[in-house]
């Protein structure tokens, strides 16, 4: 996983609430056995007509937002399924940061595992940042994770909150499994205790 | 944490699975059961290989194929190449890593959330995860069950734990008795209509109250299944005699004297009197009517007696635009009666409503009736065992004679990953869980409802108040 430190990039405004994971990446594209290559189908039904041609009115089909690395949306972004294909598709397109008033829990969890920073900010602040984003090329946002600020094109800083443990993992690009395996002795002793206390609990064999 | 403080069911299951609590409150949480399917696992096994890691507890893991497979005859293999590759990849992975697997042609094959409880792999008091959001289904047994992404699937395979912070507690109580014609599906749709699709974000919902207690396990699973549609991390129902009777004798459940010891433990799980919930919601069962969704979010739901909303009645501009978009996508006219909407397809099945009780409800209503001309109606059992049971009861004959297709077990038309799909503009009365744009196929229009309501729509050809037919 790539570390996330600072990012200065074009932000795309997507003023929609309840952007569900079927919208981010429809189920028919989940048949891959890889993590990469999903960017072309990101927001497939919003982005393309039935014949596969681009819909000019969709933000990611417009310049300069084809090169956006930040996405700003409304409430409950990422609701629906647990498919990690949703953050994979965002990442493959180039998105490293999503800003919204709130996120669905599983999606929120999944973004961190892929080096994408989800930032929760009040609706009115998201709307303000969307106004910045609409200025396009000359209105890049800077995200500074260490300092926990977004710097607007006018130089103003907006602070955001993030879980310290997740911040640490993102800043250093650390693999969760490696972290957890440091607790292997504790897992061993937990399992030993459970075998005693819940000796009635059978294992599965087919 | 003081042990004498009254705890909720969620608190108890959580506390008993904490391996270690890190200084910032993140917990290393032990996972008792890990259910695996073909769509969200290939990249996880690939990750294990790349890191030279194995599966820590194959005996706590169970794999099955469901999302991709066709629901027609499977004895000749899967024609669609990408689907076949995904299934073959799972089969290679479970063989290489020693994970117990129910093969496609085994009678026990089915939707992972039907199979887990049916086999007794999912038990009260457990932590259960799966790379699928509808893992919340297993909460009906009084287990803490939730969906995870593929990175977390890999994490559980490698460590049998997850790094998690505790959720907040929400109590949703449904008091009183459900009126005739209403089911568990109507309860959960009414709850989502009340609290919204983000209403449960950050929470685990414990469902309780007289109307929930009166549900059988199938109904409880329907309710917990759709907790995720209210944004909740998980749904839970306290285990009771109904639960124990359901679990008793199932293949992977404890047997004999071990079962009695298990029950003694499970009886300690229900929330203590005076336990505190961060949020409480109360509904009156008597106020619930047969429900149907009209839009492309599960919260866009109304009683069948309702009419299509008018966007102009909504003062908030963003919400107005959203309603207008839903009305347009769904091909509706504001003010139109929901009961006037003609359907092209009726789908009965999914992890929400693919159990034997659901199929019985459909067969009961369609017995002696016919599917309306021009309507394609299908019943897809949730597992091979559900299919066999239905056939033993003669339900397949009733359904076929009425004009329904009777198919093999799988996720089918719930999510359009296999050949069962809507075509653009088709309107479907569906017992599944999501009505998102394109969920059942690009351009498809989904109305979520109960099995009985789906049966009513099948025989009349339009969305119908089931109370008029019984």
XYZ file of C-alpha atoms in Angstrom:
676
model
C 0.000 0.000 0.000
C 1.293 3.471 -0.906
C 1.795 5.873 1.983
C -0.349 8.995 2.093
C 1.444 12.131 3.249
C 0.467 15.207 1.287
C -1.525 15.523 -1.910
C -2.005 18.593 -4.091
C -4.505 17.787 -6.777
C -7.574 18.639 -8.790
C -10.804 17.877 -6.942
C -13.962 16.706 -8.696
C -17.337 17.808 -7.293
C -19.986 15.055 -7.162
C -22.939 16.693 -5.416
C -24.911 13.486 -4.772
C -25.977 11.814 -1.523
C -26.094 8.023 -1.000
C -23.592 7.254 -3.750
C -23.844 3.475 -3.424
C -21.204 0.893 -4.261
C -23.259 -0.342 -7.239
C -22.929 3.201 -8.647
C -19.195 3.278 -7.931
C -18.639 -0.090 -9.594
C -21.603 -2.177 -10.836
C -21.653 -5.880 -9.917
C -20.993 -7.046 -13.464
C -17.423 -5.756 -13.132
C -16.700 -7.779 -9.989
C -15.733 -10.877 -11.913
C -12.079 -9.959 -11.937
C -9.566 -11.838 -9.830
C -7.225 -8.804 -9.752
C -7.251 -5.536 -7.805
C -6.244 -3.369 -10.752
C -7.889 -2.330 -14.004
C -11.259 -1.275 -12.571
C -10.725 2.491 -13.087
C -12.163 2.438 -16.585
C -15.495 1.216 -15.142
C -15.569 3.582 -12.165
C -19.093 5.122 -12.025
C -19.818 3.159 -15.187
C -23.545 3.899 -15.501
C -23.111 7.583 -14.684
C -20.094 7.900 -16.929
C -21.119 6.054 -20.090
C -24.192 5.696 -22.300
C -25.511 2.244 -23.137
C -23.401 2.226 -26.314
C -20.245 2.864 -24.285
C -19.795 6.480 -25.310
C -18.936 9.020 -22.616
C -21.665 11.186 -21.130
C -20.283 14.710 -21.484
C -22.316 15.940 -18.502
C -20.587 13.618 -16.010
C -17.837 15.384 -14.102
C -15.098 12.795 -14.621
C -15.591 13.068 -18.398
C -14.740 16.764 -18.274
C -11.383 18.547 -18.219
C -9.595 18.934 -15.908
C -11.524 16.433 -13.750
C -10.329 13.482 -15.812
C -7.152 13.995 -13.791
C -8.896 14.477 -10.428
C -7.289 12.782 -7.435
C -9.782 14.129 -4.911
C -13.528 13.530 -4.970
C -16.040 15.605 -3.005
C -19.544 14.229 -2.447
C -22.582 14.452 -0.196
C -23.913 12.281 2.653
C -23.520 8.517 3.114
C -20.924 7.967 0.409
C -20.181 4.293 -0.323
C -23.376 2.796 1.090
C -24.372 -0.719 0.076
C -22.124 -3.669 -0.487
C -18.776 -4.556 1.095
C -17.053 -4.845 -2.296
C -13.506 -3.555 -2.036
C -13.747 -3.199 -5.798
C -15.242 0.239 -5.019
C -12.037 1.694 -3.515
C -9.985 -0.326 -6.021
C -11.870 1.359 -8.873
C -11.407 4.809 -7.312
C -7.701 4.165 -6.775
C -7.221 2.778 -10.271
C -8.794 5.943 -11.677
C -6.378 7.974 -9.561
C -8.537 9.091 -6.609
C -6.533 9.182 -3.345
C -8.930 11.175 -1.183
C -12.730 11.340 -0.829
C -14.335 14.190 1.118
C -17.967 13.861 2.283
C -20.165 14.658 5.300
C -20.169 10.957 6.190
C -19.423 7.515 4.794
C -20.959 4.069 5.043
C -18.945 2.029 7.564
C -17.597 -0.827 5.437
C -16.597 1.455 2.567
C -14.900 3.798 5.044
C -12.919 0.870 6.408
C -11.994 -0.355 2.931
C -10.573 2.993 1.779
C -7.883 2.977 4.487
C -6.720 -0.479 3.435
C -5.931 0.908 0.006
C -4.163 4.124 0.878
C -7.209 6.283 0.158
C -7.951 8.977 2.737
C -11.658 9.496 3.536
C -12.284 12.883 5.154
C -15.492 13.680 7.021
C -16.465 17.357 7.017
C -19.804 19.081 7.620
C -22.084 19.430 4.581
C -21.587 23.203 4.354
C -17.789 22.776 4.276
C -18.125 20.108 1.567
C -20.258 22.550 -0.424
C -17.609 25.237 0.000
C -14.908 22.869 -1.235
C -17.142 21.901 -4.163
C -17.271 25.579 -5.118
C -13.458 25.592 -5.087
C -13.411 22.398 -7.107
C -15.638 23.932 -9.769
C -12.866 26.445 -10.491
C -10.985 23.523 -11.998
C -7.332 23.603 -13.015
C -6.389 26.720 -11.074
C -8.052 25.639 -7.886
C -6.160 22.660 -6.583
C -6.668 21.532 -3.018
C -3.788 20.446 -0.839
C -4.348 17.708 1.727
C -1.734 17.529 4.486
C -2.400 14.373 6.502
C 0.326 14.963 9.105
C -1.081 18.412 9.926
C -4.694 17.230 9.322
C -5.566 20.205 7.156
C -6.994 20.884 3.720
C -5.549 24.039 2.158
C -8.040 25.815 -0.096
C -6.946 27.659 -3.263
C -7.306 30.959 -1.344
C -4.792 29.748 1.233
C -7.344 29.142 3.970
C -6.820 25.951 6.002
C -9.617 23.626 7.071
C -8.857 21.152 9.818
C -10.175 17.572 9.696
C -10.218 14.764 12.253
C -8.903 11.251 11.760
C -8.396 8.228 13.951
C -4.735 8.382 15.168
C -4.051 4.680 14.545
C -5.345 4.859 10.987
C -3.412 8.059 10.393
C -0.235 6.295 11.503
C -0.869 3.374 9.126
C -1.640 5.695 6.189
C 1.332 8.012 6.759
C 3.678 5.038 6.783
C 1.890 2.878 4.211
C 1.748 0.039 6.758
C 0.101 -3.304 6.145
C -2.555 -4.146 8.761
C -1.680 -7.831 8.812
C 1.927 -7.084 9.708
C 0.659 -4.923 12.610
C -1.668 -7.620 13.877
C 0.925 -10.371 13.684
C 2.889 -8.465 16.331
C 0.081 -9.635 18.625
C 0.440 -13.292 17.645
C 1.295 -14.471 21.199
C -1.910 -12.847 22.488
C -3.916 -14.543 19.734
C -2.328 -17.879 20.651
C -3.267 -17.544 24.305
C -6.789 -16.340 23.450
C -7.299 -19.459 21.322
C -5.957 -21.711 24.083
C -8.385 -20.126 26.562
C -11.323 -20.516 24.159
C -10.576 -24.197 23.617
C -11.095 -24.607 27.383
C -14.056 -22.261 27.938
C -15.956 -23.092 24.756
C -14.975 -26.712 24.370
C -18.519 -27.317 23.065
C -17.807 -25.263 19.941
C -16.974 -27.646 17.077
C -14.791 -26.932 14.075
C -15.863 -27.299 10.459
C -14.852 -30.233 8.316
C -16.465 -31.157 5.017
C -14.555 -1.573 32.174
C -16.642 -2.382 35.226
C -18.029 -5.908 34.981
C -21.124 -5.034 36.988
C -22.265 -2.364 34.545
C -25.326 -3.665 32.651
C -24.230 -4.706 29.176
C -26.024 -5.140 25.875
C -25.942 -8.316 23.811
C -23.478 -6.562 21.503
C -21.243 -5.523 24.423
C -21.123 -9.111 25.685
C -20.258 -10.691 22.351
C -17.701 -7.962 21.670
C -16.034 -8.160 25.090
C -15.684 -11.928 24.914
C -13.804 -11.668 21.598
C -11.302 -8.952 22.461
C -7.835 -10.480 22.215
C -6.108 -7.237 23.012
C -7.179 -3.611 23.444
C -4.703 -1.105 21.995
C -4.130 2.244 23.736
C -6.320 4.184 21.273
C -9.282 1.828 21.782
C -8.753 -0.248 18.633
C -9.262 -3.903 19.471
C -7.752 -7.060 18.067
C -11.070 -8.892 17.726
C -11.153 -12.680 17.429
C -13.314 -14.113 14.634
C -15.063 -17.448 15.248
C -16.392 -18.056 11.747
C -15.243 -16.842 8.366
C -17.494 -17.515 5.399
C -15.851 -17.213 1.997
C -17.268 -16.927 -1.527
C -15.827 -16.577 -5.013
C -16.233 -12.847 -5.664
C -14.436 -11.159 -2.773
C -11.771 -13.761 -2.000
C -9.419 -14.225 -5.025
C -7.330 -11.132 -4.254
C -7.161 -12.134 -0.563
C -5.715 -15.579 -1.302
C -3.359 -13.931 -3.794
C -2.183 -11.618 -1.003
C -1.509 -14.595 1.283
C 0.556 -16.232 -1.439
C 2.547 -13.074 -2.097
C 3.403 -12.770 1.615
C 4.028 -16.485 2.113
C 1.215 -16.740 4.667
C -1.256 -19.559 5.293
C -4.823 -19.787 6.619
C -4.638 -19.755 10.414
C -7.897 -21.613 11.161
C -9.221 -23.617 8.203
C -11.583 -25.317 10.669
C -13.210 -21.942 11.393
C -13.652 -21.183 7.694
C -16.294 -22.329 5.213
C -16.317 -21.593 1.486
C -19.174 -21.802 -1.005
C -19.950 -20.367 -4.455
C -23.086 -18.282 -4.859
C -22.805 -14.867 -6.559
C -21.617 -15.900 -9.989
C -23.115 -19.243 -10.760
C -26.035 -19.690 -13.114
C -29.275 -20.950 -11.561
C -29.996 -23.231 -14.510
C -28.543 -26.742 -14.868
C -24.901 -26.622 -13.690
C -23.865 -30.179 -14.455
C -22.195 -29.065 -17.709
C -20.130 -26.359 -15.967
C -20.356 -22.558 -16.266
C -20.525 -21.162 -19.787
C -19.617 -17.561 -18.956
C -15.823 -17.402 -18.941
C -15.135 -14.773 -16.272
C -17.582 -16.416 -13.866
C -16.075 -19.804 -14.503
C -12.572 -18.465 -13.843
C -13.699 -16.953 -10.544
C -15.280 -20.234 -9.415
C -12.256 -22.250 -10.540
C -9.981 -19.803 -8.729
C -11.907 -20.376 -5.495
C -11.689 -24.131 -5.974
C -7.928 -23.916 -6.500
C -7.532 -21.662 -3.462
C -9.558 -23.778 -1.032
C -7.611 -26.862 -2.156
C -4.244 -25.126 -1.783
C -5.041 -23.639 1.646
C -7.067 -26.540 3.049
C -10.296 -24.575 3.502
C -13.553 -26.586 3.865
C -15.614 -26.052 0.711
C -19.105 -26.994 -0.430
C -18.843 -27.684 -4.188
C -21.304 -26.424 -6.782
C -22.987 -29.778 -7.326
C -23.323 -30.593 -3.590
C -26.924 -30.402 -2.291
C -25.682 -28.137 0.527
C -24.485 -25.478 -1.934
C -26.337 -22.183 -1.779
C -26.154 -18.536 -0.806
C -23.504 -18.196 1.878
C -25.935 -16.489 4.294
C -28.496 -19.249 3.885
C -25.887 -22.015 4.141
C -24.141 -20.773 7.321
C -27.192 -20.970 9.615
C -28.616 -24.006 7.786
C -25.441 -26.021 8.430
C -25.103 -24.819 12.022
C -21.822 -23.140 11.111
C -23.265 -19.868 12.437
C -24.065 -20.058 16.148
C -25.229 -17.666 18.894
C -22.553 -15.590 20.589
C -20.073 -15.998 17.742
C -18.256 -13.362 15.753
C -18.933 -14.124 12.092
C -17.542 -12.315 9.069
C -17.738 -12.676 5.307
C -16.712 -10.535 2.378
C -20.323 -9.580 1.814
C -22.389 -6.870 3.454
C -25.380 -9.147 4.048
C -23.383 -11.095 6.616
C -25.597 -9.153 9.019
C -28.132 -11.956 8.365
C -26.410 -14.262 10.890
C -27.111 -11.712 13.651
C -30.567 -13.304 13.862
C -28.926 -16.083 15.890
C -27.515 -13.615 18.399
C -24.100 -13.577 16.734
C -22.100 -10.459 15.914
C -21.936 -10.818 12.145
C -20.750 -8.219 9.694
C -19.463 -7.734 6.162
C -15.837 -6.966 5.416
C -13.773 -5.964 2.382
C -11.226 -8.164 0.669
C -8.231 -6.742 2.601
C -10.014 -7.777 5.778
C -10.813 -11.188 4.293
C -7.070 -11.629 3.865
C -6.516 -10.311 7.392
C -8.900 -12.878 8.884
C -7.487 -15.723 6.808
C -3.989 -14.863 8.048
C -4.688 -13.926 11.677
C -8.262 -15.063 12.540
C -8.745 -11.520 13.899
C -9.689 -8.038 12.775
C -8.613 -4.619 13.992
C -11.840 -2.895 14.963
C -13.277 -0.267 17.252
C -16.536 -1.042 19.040
C -19.739 0.209 17.430
C -22.421 2.203 19.201
C -25.533 0.417 20.448
C -28.914 1.086 18.862
C -32.140 -0.486 20.044
C -34.973 -0.867 17.560
C -38.066 -2.147 19.323
C -41.185 -3.245 17.480
C -44.040 -3.470 19.968
C -47.339 -5.272 19.568
C -48.590 -7.731 16.987
C -48.063 -7.585 13.241
C -51.335 -7.204 11.293
C -52.419 -9.952 8.852
C -50.659 -9.802 5.462
C -47.521 -8.278 7.010
C -44.212 -10.086 7.411
C -40.661 -9.656 8.654
C -39.825 -7.967 5.345
C -42.484 -5.327 5.962
C -41.084 -4.743 9.452
C -37.558 -4.139 8.223
C -38.667 -1.998 5.280
C -40.749 0.095 7.702
C -37.703 0.464 9.981
C -35.506 1.610 7.076
C -38.250 4.007 5.983
C -38.200 5.459 9.496
C -34.464 5.780 10.202
C -33.126 6.062 6.634
C -30.254 4.335 4.855
C -27.670 6.104 7.020
C -29.737 5.874 10.222
C -27.679 3.034 11.612
C -24.215 4.265 10.551
C -21.644 3.505 13.246
C -24.155 1.404 15.199
C -25.026 -2.202 15.752
C -28.815 -2.522 15.888
C -30.410 -4.856 18.396
C -33.939 -5.666 17.283
C -36.388 -6.459 20.044
C -39.982 -6.130 21.148
C -42.969 -8.418 20.924
C -43.249 -8.416 17.122
C -39.587 -9.413 16.719
C -39.776 -12.107 19.410
C -42.812 -13.569 17.628
C -40.856 -14.049 14.371
C -39.486 -17.449 13.416
C -35.774 -17.705 12.580
C -36.412 -17.139 8.873
C -38.168 -13.854 9.645
C -35.461 -12.809 12.091
C -32.842 -13.459 9.406
C -34.798 -11.298 6.948
C -34.807 -8.430 9.458
C -31.105 -8.713 10.352
C -30.171 -9.192 6.690
C -31.379 -5.698 5.852
C -29.743 -3.959 8.843
C -26.987 -3.002 6.426
C -29.610 -1.231 4.296
C -30.147 1.033 7.314
C -26.384 1.649 7.386
C -25.808 -0.440 10.530
C -22.605 -2.426 10.950
C -24.655 -5.387 12.105
C -28.093 -6.410 13.346
C -28.679 -8.636 16.351
C -31.554 -10.475 17.966
C -31.179 -12.001 21.422
C -31.082 -15.808 21.323
C -34.083 -17.546 22.898
C -35.935 -20.897 22.697
C -36.783 -20.217 19.033
C -33.055 -19.867 18.342
C -32.029 -22.969 20.299
C -34.733 -25.073 18.618
C -33.475 -23.893 15.243
C -29.815 -24.697 15.970
C -30.393 -28.083 17.599
C -29.214 -31.010 15.456
C -27.661 -28.994 12.626
C -24.511 -30.610 11.178
C -21.859 -28.190 12.495
C -23.704 -27.296 15.719
C -22.626 -28.845 19.031
C -24.382 -32.167 19.638
C -25.732 -33.916 22.742
C -24.190 -32.876 26.044
C -22.043 -30.260 24.286
C -25.237 -28.635 22.978
C -26.610 -28.313 26.506
C -23.423 -26.611 27.660
C -23.612 -24.302 24.662
C -27.229 -23.374 25.475
C -26.259 -22.635 29.074
C -23.719 -20.142 27.729
C -26.070 -18.704 25.099
C -28.641 -17.977 27.820
C -26.194 -15.504 29.379
C -26.041 -13.418 26.197
C -29.260 -11.320 26.137
C -28.870 -7.686 27.165
C -28.945 -7.022 30.906
C -31.865 -5.069 32.348
C -30.856 -1.410 32.420
C -28.271 -1.731 29.632
C -27.783 1.598 27.912
C -28.287 2.137 24.183
C -26.820 5.175 22.441
C -29.938 5.421 20.270
C -33.433 3.977 20.698
C -36.182 3.725 18.108
C -39.649 2.307 18.757
C -42.229 1.218 16.203
C -45.729 -0.055 16.684
C -46.330 -3.252 14.728
C -50.001 -2.374 14.359
C -49.000 0.654 12.247
C -47.099 -1.479 9.716
C -48.722 -2.256 6.355
C -47.392 -4.317 3.414
C -44.491 -2.208 2.153
C -42.972 -1.637 -1.270
C -40.058 0.537 -2.370
C -40.769 3.037 -5.131
C -37.274 4.556 -5.625
C -33.644 3.518 -5.936
C -32.765 3.574 -2.253
C -34.279 1.178 0.301
C -35.445 4.194 2.330
C -37.655 5.223 -0.598
C -40.392 2.957 0.717
C -44.139 3.316 1.293
C -47.138 1.198 2.192
C -48.642 -0.401 -0.929
C -51.631 1.907 -0.461
C -49.337 4.913 -1.104
C -48.707 7.030 -4.177
C -45.507 8.061 -5.981
C -44.103 11.158 -4.247
C -43.963 14.504 -6.018
C -40.466 16.030 -5.980
C -42.022 19.506 -5.880
C -43.364 18.779 -2.395
C -39.795 18.518 -1.048
C -38.436 21.850 0.265
C -34.718 20.848 0.330
C -33.180 21.354 -3.134
C -30.717 18.452 -2.960
C -33.395 16.022 -1.767
C -35.804 17.359 -4.408
C -33.255 16.594 -7.126
C -32.713 13.128 -5.694
C -36.447 12.331 -5.641
C -36.830 13.668 -9.185
C -33.945 11.466 -10.340
C -35.482 8.397 -8.680
C -38.936 9.083 -10.155
C -37.374 9.473 -13.601
C -35.148 6.381 -13.381
C -38.020 4.264 -12.116
C -40.296 5.484 -14.921
C -42.946 6.814 -12.545
C -45.420 9.687 -12.495
C -45.856 11.678 -9.273
C -49.218 10.948 -7.676
C -49.549 7.574 -9.405
C -50.883 4.775 -7.165
C -48.196 2.208 -6.401
C -50.771 -0.541 -6.857
C -51.198 0.495 -10.503
C -47.602 -0.254 -11.472
C -47.437 -3.174 -13.911
C -44.487 -5.542 -13.461
C -42.508 -7.469 -16.078
C -40.593 -9.753 -13.741
C -41.177 -11.254 -10.294
C -38.107 -12.514 -8.433
C -38.413 -14.610 -5.270
C -35.120 -15.532 -3.671
C -31.852 -14.026 -2.270
C -30.276 -14.149 1.185
C -33.139 -11.908 2.328
C -36.032 -14.157 1.323
C -34.750 -17.430 -0.145
C -35.617 -19.733 2.759
C -38.225 -22.515 2.827
C -40.669 -20.339 4.799
C -40.525 -17.714 2.036
C -41.189 -20.275 -0.674
C -44.103 -21.709 1.318
C -45.633 -18.226 1.568
C -45.435 -17.803 -2.206
C -46.805 -21.280 -2.945
C -49.682 -20.753 -0.536
C -50.761 -17.589 -2.298
C -50.379 -18.804 -5.882
C -51.977 -22.215 -5.348
C -54.890 -22.436 -7.763
C -53.903 -19.160 -9.446
C -51.841 -18.360 -12.547
C -48.975 -15.971 -13.197
C -50.428 -13.040 -15.165
C -49.831 -13.080 -18.947
C -46.565 -11.409 -19.969
C -45.002 -11.676 -16.521
C -41.814 -13.695 -16.012
C -41.902 -15.108 -12.485
C -39.089 -17.065 -10.917
C -38.366 -18.727 -7.591
C -34.723 -19.306 -6.716
C -34.216 -21.342 -3.534
C -31.497 -20.050 -1.224
C -29.757 -23.409 -1.062
C -29.874 -26.864 -2.569
C -31.346 -28.140 0.696
C -34.111 -25.525 0.607
C -34.840 -26.690 -2.949
C -35.016 -30.344 -1.886
C -37.249 -29.517 1.073
C -39.616 -27.539 -1.164
C -39.742 -30.416 -3.646
C -40.527 -32.875 -0.849
C -43.412 -30.623 0.158
C -44.622 -30.433 -3.457
C -44.166 -26.660 -3.551
C -42.222 -26.787 -6.822
C -45.229 -28.420 -8.495
C -47.602 -25.719 -7.263
C -45.216 -23.015 -8.433
C -44.549 -24.574 -11.841
C -48.243 -25.166 -12.435
C -48.884 -21.515 -11.660
C -46.272 -20.541 -14.246
C -43.204 -19.863 -12.113
C -39.684 -20.910 -13.123
C -38.140 -23.216 -10.508
C -34.376 -22.781 -10.434
C -31.119 -23.922 -8.821
C -29.731 -22.168 -5.728
C -27.672 -18.987 -5.950
C -27.729 -15.201 -5.643
C -29.448 -15.032 -9.025
C -31.269 -11.826 -9.900
C -30.457 -10.071 -6.642
C -27.337 -8.535 -8.133
C -26.975 -9.241 -11.832
C -23.607 -11.035 -11.682
C -24.916 -14.209 -13.308
C -27.196 -14.783 -16.304
C -30.352 -13.808 -14.321
C -30.680 -10.102 -15.094
C -33.275 -7.477 -15.895
C -33.096 -5.774 -19.270
C -33.215 -1.954 -19.438
C -36.601 -0.554 -18.410
C -37.958 -3.841 -17.030
C -39.907 -3.459 -13.791
C -39.356 -6.154 -11.189
C -41.158 -7.051 -7.969
C -38.267 -8.489 -5.989
C -37.861 -10.095 -2.584
C -34.180 -9.094 -2.547
C -32.520 -6.325 -0.550
C -31.292 -3.540 -2.829
C -33.086 -1.391 -5.363
C -30.059 0.665 -6.437
C -29.896 1.832 -10.058
C -28.809 -1.084 -12.220
C -28.583 -3.489 -9.291
C -30.570 -6.245 -11.021
C -29.157 -5.395 -14.438
C -28.408 -2.104 -16.232
C -31.548 0.048 -16.484
C -33.625 -2.415 -14.435
C -36.290 -1.066 -12.061
C -36.570 -2.834 -8.717
C -39.440 -2.750 -6.221
C -38.512 -4.481 -2.966
C -41.281 -6.312 -1.139
C -42.151 -9.458 0.829
C -42.529 -12.935 -0.723
C -46.322 -12.790 -0.276
C -46.434 -9.387 -1.978
C -44.234 -10.711 -4.790
C -46.642 -13.614 -5.261
C -49.570 -11.199 -5.373
C -47.817 -9.105 -8.037
C -47.084 -12.245 -10.059
C -50.730 -13.300 -10.269
C -52.228 -9.856 -10.890
C -49.422 -8.488 -13.086
C -49.083 -5.318 -11.036
C -47.995 -4.312 -7.552
C -50.857 -5.460 -5.371
C -51.952 -5.215 -1.762
C -51.666 -8.866 -0.715
C -54.481 -8.336 1.807
C -56.911 -8.177 -1.122
C -56.012 -11.734 -2.157
C -56.096 -13.619 1.147
